[in-house]
Amino acid sequence: MDEVTVVVAHSERATLRVGDVFLKVDADQARIDVEVEAMSLAPVPTPEILWRKPPVLAIAALPGTTLGRLGGPSTGASAAWAAAGAAIRKLHDAPLPPRPGRAGRSIVALAAELDDECELLVTNGLLPADLVTHNRQVAEAALRPWTAAFTHGDLQIAHVFVDGDEVTGIIDWSEAGQGDALYDLATFTLGHEEHLDDVLAGYGTDIDIDIDINVIHAWWSLRSLLAVRWLIEHGFDPFAPGCEVDVLRSRM
């Protein structure tokens, strides 16, 4: 009998693995609707949907392995990271999906959320004021007009599977939609800055080194500032080596 492995679990959703099947349990069916729709539209490899019976979505396991995880060592040669960059570019160049995604929040809404979160981080004593203030300043560069792209919205390296230098699939599309392409690139390289050049080499040559790299750095700060309190409240540790708090410290 196959063993049941808890991949991730918190109060909002859970993912279990049973043999070669992943079971995603999510009470928010709108989120699952977005995921199913995005996988059907994305021009990159995605998991096969085996069945759906709310609140459960069953998908097949992907071949290959991930390039690592936040807070852990990265794996794969430069060619694998470049292949991931090329796959991300193919996604961003695809026809737009019908609705905004996580990477498509308005500048005004995002700035307000960021200001509120920064105040809570300091008031609750979670992070030093100077660390929050400096990263809030760094994050400002991400709050600018952008051209909408087909974005994944939660493109952590643990969501991209490769076999050698071939991308075999991308998982977890519940945050997908129209959004800022640089948000995806920043999410994918968060905590693994050493592979940013490899990813951009695969992504293409129209990245503005002076502007776009600065925006990617800003998204590292912004995403980390918004994540710290949520992670703590849901049983995760953003203070672990290489994770969000270390990312914020690296910007100082």
Tab-separated table of C-alpha atoms in Angstrom, residues 45-191:
chain	number	residue	atom	x	y	z
A	45	PRO	CA	4.409	21.259	-19.457
A	46	THR	CA	1.936	20.897	-16.578
A	47	PRO	CA	0.727	17.887	-14.554
A	48	GLU	CA	-1.989	15.644	-15.935
A	49	ILE	CA	-5.302	16.188	-14.143
A	50	LEU	CA	-6.562	12.727	-13.157
A	51	TRP	CA	-9.858	13.695	-11.572
A	52	ARG	CA	-11.584	16.424	-9.628
A	53	LYS	CA	-14.122	16.005	-6.854
A	54	PRO	CA	-14.440	19.157	-4.708
A	55	PRO	CA	-12.653	19.921	-2.507
A	56	VAL	CA	-10.008	17.562	-3.980
A	57	LEU	CA	-8.010	17.852	-7.204
A	58	ALA	CA	-5.926	14.815	-8.188
A	59	ILE	CA	-2.928	15.300	-10.464
A	60	ALA	CA	-0.211	12.967	-11.687
A	61	ALA	CA	3.354	13.248	-10.407
A	62	LEU	CA	5.869	14.796	-12.780
A	63	PRO	CA	9.096	13.146	-13.924
A	64	GLY	CA	12.389	14.688	-12.889
A	65	THR	CA	13.253	16.727	-9.812
A	66	THR	CA	13.041	20.330	-8.714
A	67	LEU	CA	16.005	22.676	-8.774
A	68	GLY	CA	15.848	22.974	-5.010
A	69	ARG	CA	13.845	24.949	-2.484
A	70	LEU	CA	14.069	28.207	-0.593
A	71	GLY	CA	16.466	27.764	2.294
A	72	GLY	CA	18.044	24.654	0.799
A	73	PRO	CA	20.880	24.001	-1.628
A	74	SER	CA	20.171	24.535	-5.303
A	75	THR	CA	20.721	21.695	-7.737
A	76	GLY	CA	21.107	21.402	-11.462
A	77	ALA	CA	23.695	22.737	-13.871
A	78	SER	CA	23.568	26.195	-15.401
A	79	ALA	CA	21.857	24.665	-18.436
A	80	ALA	CA	18.939	23.478	-16.297
A	81	TRP	CA	18.434	26.946	-14.838
A	82	ALA	CA	18.640	28.436	-18.324
A	83	ALA	CA	16.028	25.923	-19.550
A	84	ALA	CA	13.759	27.068	-16.738
A	85	GLY	CA	14.303	30.658	-17.841
A	86	ALA	CA	13.329	29.732	-21.407
A	87	ALA	CA	10.148	28.002	-20.173
A	88	ILE	CA	9.228	31.056	-18.104
A	89	ARG	CA	9.719	33.259	-21.161
A	90	LYS	CA	7.459	30.990	-23.217
A	91	LEU	CA	4.766	31.375	-20.554
A	92	HIS	CA	5.135	35.147	-20.415
A	93	ASP	CA	4.846	35.424	-24.211
A	94	ALA	CA	1.613	33.393	-24.339
A	95	PRO	CA	-1.826	34.940	-24.897
A	96	LEU	CA	-3.137	36.491	-21.692
A	97	PRO	CA	-5.436	34.464	-19.431
A	98	PRO	CA	-8.829	36.052	-18.690
A	99	ARG	CA	-8.186	37.422	-15.180
A	100	PRO	CA	-5.494	39.085	-13.054
A	101	GLY	CA	-3.314	36.838	-10.912
A	102	ARG	CA	-1.196	37.197	-7.786
A	103	ALA	CA	1.447	39.032	-9.801
A	104	GLY	CA	-1.178	41.431	-11.139
A	105	ARG	CA	-2.200	43.370	-8.057
A	106	SER	CA	-2.512	47.117	-8.612
A	107	ILE	CA	0.334	49.403	-7.586
A	108	VAL	CA	-1.944	51.305	-5.203
A	109	ALA	CA	-3.263	48.175	-3.488
A	110	LEU	CA	0.185	46.624	-3.264
A	111	ALA	CA	1.757	49.765	-1.781
A	112	ALA	CA	-0.988	50.006	0.827
A	113	GLU	CA	-0.604	46.328	1.751
A	114	LEU	CA	3.158	46.718	1.977
A	115	ASP	CA	2.940	49.789	4.227
A	116	ASP	CA	0.490	48.047	6.551
A	117	GLU	CA	2.642	44.917	6.707
A	118	CYS	CA	5.830	46.846	7.409
A	119	GLU	CA	4.142	48.642	10.286
A	120	LEU	CA	2.940	45.340	11.769
A	121	LEU	CA	6.377	43.724	11.425
A	122	VAL	CA	7.925	46.508	13.507
A	123	THR	CA	5.032	47.033	15.946
A	124	ASN	CA	4.844	43.321	16.748
A	125	GLY	CA	8.606	43.093	17.172
A	126	LEU	CA	9.040	40.533	14.409
A	127	LEU	CA	11.819	42.374	12.568
A	128	PRO	CA	14.137	45.302	13.400
A	129	ALA	CA	12.907	48.681	12.198
A	130	ASP	CA	16.057	49.413	10.185
A	131	LEU	CA	15.766	46.116	8.294
A	132	VAL	CA	12.120	46.792	7.447
A	133	THR	CA	12.677	50.441	6.529
A	134	HIS	CA	15.604	49.732	4.208
A	135	ASN	CA	13.821	46.875	2.416
A	136	ARG	CA	10.668	48.970	2.086
A	137	GLN	CA	12.808	51.526	0.257
A	138	VAL	CA	14.317	48.811	-1.950
A	139	ALA	CA	10.812	47.473	-2.686
A	140	GLU	CA	9.716	50.835	-4.057
A	141	ALA	CA	11.316	50.033	-7.428
A	142	ALA	CA	8.776	47.221	-7.994
A	143	LEU	CA	5.859	49.670	-7.680
A	144	ARG	CA	5.841	50.921	-11.250
A	145	PRO	CA	3.730	50.464	-14.395
A	146	TRP	CA	4.227	47.121	-16.151
A	147	THR	CA	2.970	45.371	-19.272
A	148	ALA	CA	0.699	42.437	-18.458
A	149	ALA	CA	2.018	38.942	-19.136
A	150	PHE	CA	0.734	35.404	-18.501
A	151	THR	CA	2.244	34.848	-15.052
A	152	HIS	CA	2.362	31.828	-12.754
A	153	GLY	CA	2.140	33.971	-9.625
A	154	ASP	CA	3.892	31.548	-7.244
A	155	LEU	CA	6.867	30.367	-9.276
A	156	GLN	CA	9.020	29.016	-6.466
A	157	ILE	CA	11.851	26.746	-7.604
A	158	ALA	CA	10.084	23.884	-5.817
A	159	HIS	CA	7.278	24.236	-8.387
A	160	VAL	CA	9.483	23.687	-11.468
A	161	PHE	CA	10.615	20.151	-12.363
A	162	VAL	CA	13.550	19.380	-14.653
A	163	ASP	CA	15.226	16.290	-16.026
A	164	GLY	CA	18.764	17.176	-17.066
A	165	ASP	CA	18.359	20.443	-18.935
A	166	GLU	CA	14.712	19.860	-19.897
A	167	VAL	CA	11.738	21.298	-18.007
A	168	THR	CA	9.303	18.423	-17.432
A	169	GLY	CA	6.549	20.374	-15.736
A	170	ILE	CA	5.417	23.295	-13.586
A	171	ILE	CA	2.950	22.791	-10.721
A	172	ASP	CA	0.709	24.879	-8.413
A	173	TRP	CA	-1.089	27.325	-10.704
A	174	SER	CA	-3.692	28.667	-8.258
A	175	GLU	CA	-2.161	32.188	-8.289
A	176	ALA	CA	-1.829	32.363	-12.094
A	177	GLY	CA	-3.187	35.160	-14.253
A	178	GLN	CA	-2.247	38.451	-15.832
A	179	GLY	CA	0.652	40.095	-14.028
A	180	ASP	CA	4.156	41.507	-13.910
A	181	ALA	CA	6.631	39.152	-15.596
A	182	LEU	CA	9.480	40.290	-13.337
A	183	TYR	CA	7.505	39.090	-10.305
A	184	ASP	CA	7.781	35.513	-11.625
A	185	LEU	CA	11.509	35.864	-12.302
A	186	ALA	CA	12.067	37.266	-8.824
A	187	THR	CA	10.031	34.516	-7.170
A	188	PHE	CA	11.916	31.812	-9.046
A	189	THR	CA	15.336	33.170	-8.042
A	190	LEU	CA	14.418	34.208	-4.475
A	191	GLY	CA	17.186	33.038	-2.161
